[in-house]
C-alpha positions in Angstrom: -74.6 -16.5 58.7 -74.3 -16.2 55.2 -71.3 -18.1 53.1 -68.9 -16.4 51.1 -69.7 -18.3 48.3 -73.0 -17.8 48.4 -74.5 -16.5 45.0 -74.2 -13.0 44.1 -77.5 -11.7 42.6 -78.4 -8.6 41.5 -81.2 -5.9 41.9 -82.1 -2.4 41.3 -80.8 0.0 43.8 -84.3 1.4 46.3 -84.6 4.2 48.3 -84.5 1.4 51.2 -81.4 0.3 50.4 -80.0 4.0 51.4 -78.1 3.0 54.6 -76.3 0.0 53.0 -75.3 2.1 50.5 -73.5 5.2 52.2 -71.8 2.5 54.6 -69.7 1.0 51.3 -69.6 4.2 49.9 -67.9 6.0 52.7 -65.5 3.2 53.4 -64.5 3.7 49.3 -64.2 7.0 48.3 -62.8 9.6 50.6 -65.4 12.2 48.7 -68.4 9.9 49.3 -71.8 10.7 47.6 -74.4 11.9 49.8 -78.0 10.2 50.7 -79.3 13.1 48.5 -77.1 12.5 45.7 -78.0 8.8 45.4 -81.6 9.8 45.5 -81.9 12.3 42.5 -79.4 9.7 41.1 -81.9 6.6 41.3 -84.6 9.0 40.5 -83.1 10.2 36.9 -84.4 7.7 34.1 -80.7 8.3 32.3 -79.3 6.5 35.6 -79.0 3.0 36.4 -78.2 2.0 39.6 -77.9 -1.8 41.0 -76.9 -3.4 44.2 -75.5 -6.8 44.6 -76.7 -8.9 47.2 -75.6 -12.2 48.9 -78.4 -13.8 50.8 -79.5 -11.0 52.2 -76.8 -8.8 53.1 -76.0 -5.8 50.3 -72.3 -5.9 49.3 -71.9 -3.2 46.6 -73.4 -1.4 44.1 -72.9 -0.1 40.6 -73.8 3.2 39.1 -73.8 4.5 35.2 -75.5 6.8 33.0 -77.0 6.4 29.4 -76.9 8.9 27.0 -78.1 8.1 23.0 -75.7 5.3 22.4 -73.1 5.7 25.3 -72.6 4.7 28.7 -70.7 6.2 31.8 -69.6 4.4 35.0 -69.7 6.6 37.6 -69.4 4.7 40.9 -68.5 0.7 41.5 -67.7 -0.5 45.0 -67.8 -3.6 47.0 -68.4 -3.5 50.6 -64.5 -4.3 52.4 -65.3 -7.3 54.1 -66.8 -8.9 50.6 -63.9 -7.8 48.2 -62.2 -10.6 45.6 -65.3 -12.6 45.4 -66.4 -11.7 42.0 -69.1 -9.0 43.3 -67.8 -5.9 41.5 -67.5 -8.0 38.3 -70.6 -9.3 38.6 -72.1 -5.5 38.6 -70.1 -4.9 35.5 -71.1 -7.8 33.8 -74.8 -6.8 34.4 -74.2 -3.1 33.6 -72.8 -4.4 30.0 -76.1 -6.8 29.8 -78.2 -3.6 30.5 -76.6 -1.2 27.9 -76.3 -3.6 25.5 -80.2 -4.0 25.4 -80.6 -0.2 25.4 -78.1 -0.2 22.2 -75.1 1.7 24.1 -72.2 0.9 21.8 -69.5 2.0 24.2 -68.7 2.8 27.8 -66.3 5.2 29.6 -65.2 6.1 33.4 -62.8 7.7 35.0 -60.1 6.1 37.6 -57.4 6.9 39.7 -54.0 6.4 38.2 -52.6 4.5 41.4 -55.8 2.0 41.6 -54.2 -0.9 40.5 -57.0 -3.6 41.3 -59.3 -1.2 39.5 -57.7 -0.9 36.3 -56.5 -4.7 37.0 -60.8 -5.1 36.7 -61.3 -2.8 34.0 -58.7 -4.1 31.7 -60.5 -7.8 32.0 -63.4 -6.0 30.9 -61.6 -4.2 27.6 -61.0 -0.9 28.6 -58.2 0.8 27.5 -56.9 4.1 28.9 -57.7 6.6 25.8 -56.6 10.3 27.9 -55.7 11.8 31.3 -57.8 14.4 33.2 -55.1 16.1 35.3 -55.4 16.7 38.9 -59.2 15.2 38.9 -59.4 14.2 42.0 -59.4 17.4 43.8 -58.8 16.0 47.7 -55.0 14.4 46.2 -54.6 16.8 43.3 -54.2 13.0 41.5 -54.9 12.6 38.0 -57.5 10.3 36.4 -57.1 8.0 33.7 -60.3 7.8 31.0 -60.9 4.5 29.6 -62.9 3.4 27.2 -64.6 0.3 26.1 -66.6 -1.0 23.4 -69.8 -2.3 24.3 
């Protein structure tokens, strides 16, 4: 068995690592990505994708986007049962390590207005909410906030 405190490293996201993947990512979004999506995604050389790993069990997994000097984060989630152990800052911290040596100068997403432990995250990372898309998410009809951050 693996500890809980066991170091979080991190990886580029495989084709192998498919199954892992859509677990955490249908326990996390209730419009999850498809196998296929994650493919072309991994596939793309504009896309970045990592997992994070403890031992050898796959906990999460960050995915973003370069374009000439700026970055989008598309998808971050941590597997349920390995949430508030550092994982999903871990991912960002190595996202901003990987944009910053392809000379991104800033980053945006999109979140959920009521995801409080997200924008809780995001905020320790220097984002700052710069507009609204209205009625985003189309399964809730709930807004998303766009936040930005310099790199």
């Amino acid at each position: 068995m693996v500890r809980r405190h066991a170091e979080i490293r991190t990886r580029e996201m495989t084709a192998g690592d498919m199954d892992d993947v859509l677990v955490i990512e249908h326990v996390s979004f209730s419009i999850p990505w498809s196998r296929e999506m994650f493919l072309e995604e991994i596939a793309y050389p504009f896309c970045h994708d990592l997992v994070a790993v403890i031992g050898e069990i796959l906990v999460g997994y960050i995915s973003f986007a370069v374009v000439c000097d700026e970055a989008h984060l598309r998808n971050v989630a941590v597997h349920k049962d390995w949430q508030r152990l550092g994982v999903a800052s871990g991912l960002l911290s190595q996202m901003i390590v990987t944009i910053s040596a392809l000379g991104v100068k800033r980053v945006t997403l999109e979140v959920r207005e009521s995801n409080r432990a997200a924008l809780a995250l995001y905020k320790r990372f220097g984002f700052v909410v710069e507009g609204v898309r209205p009625s985003y998410y189309q399964e809730t009809g709930e807004d998303a906030l766009i936040m930005w951050a310099d790199v």
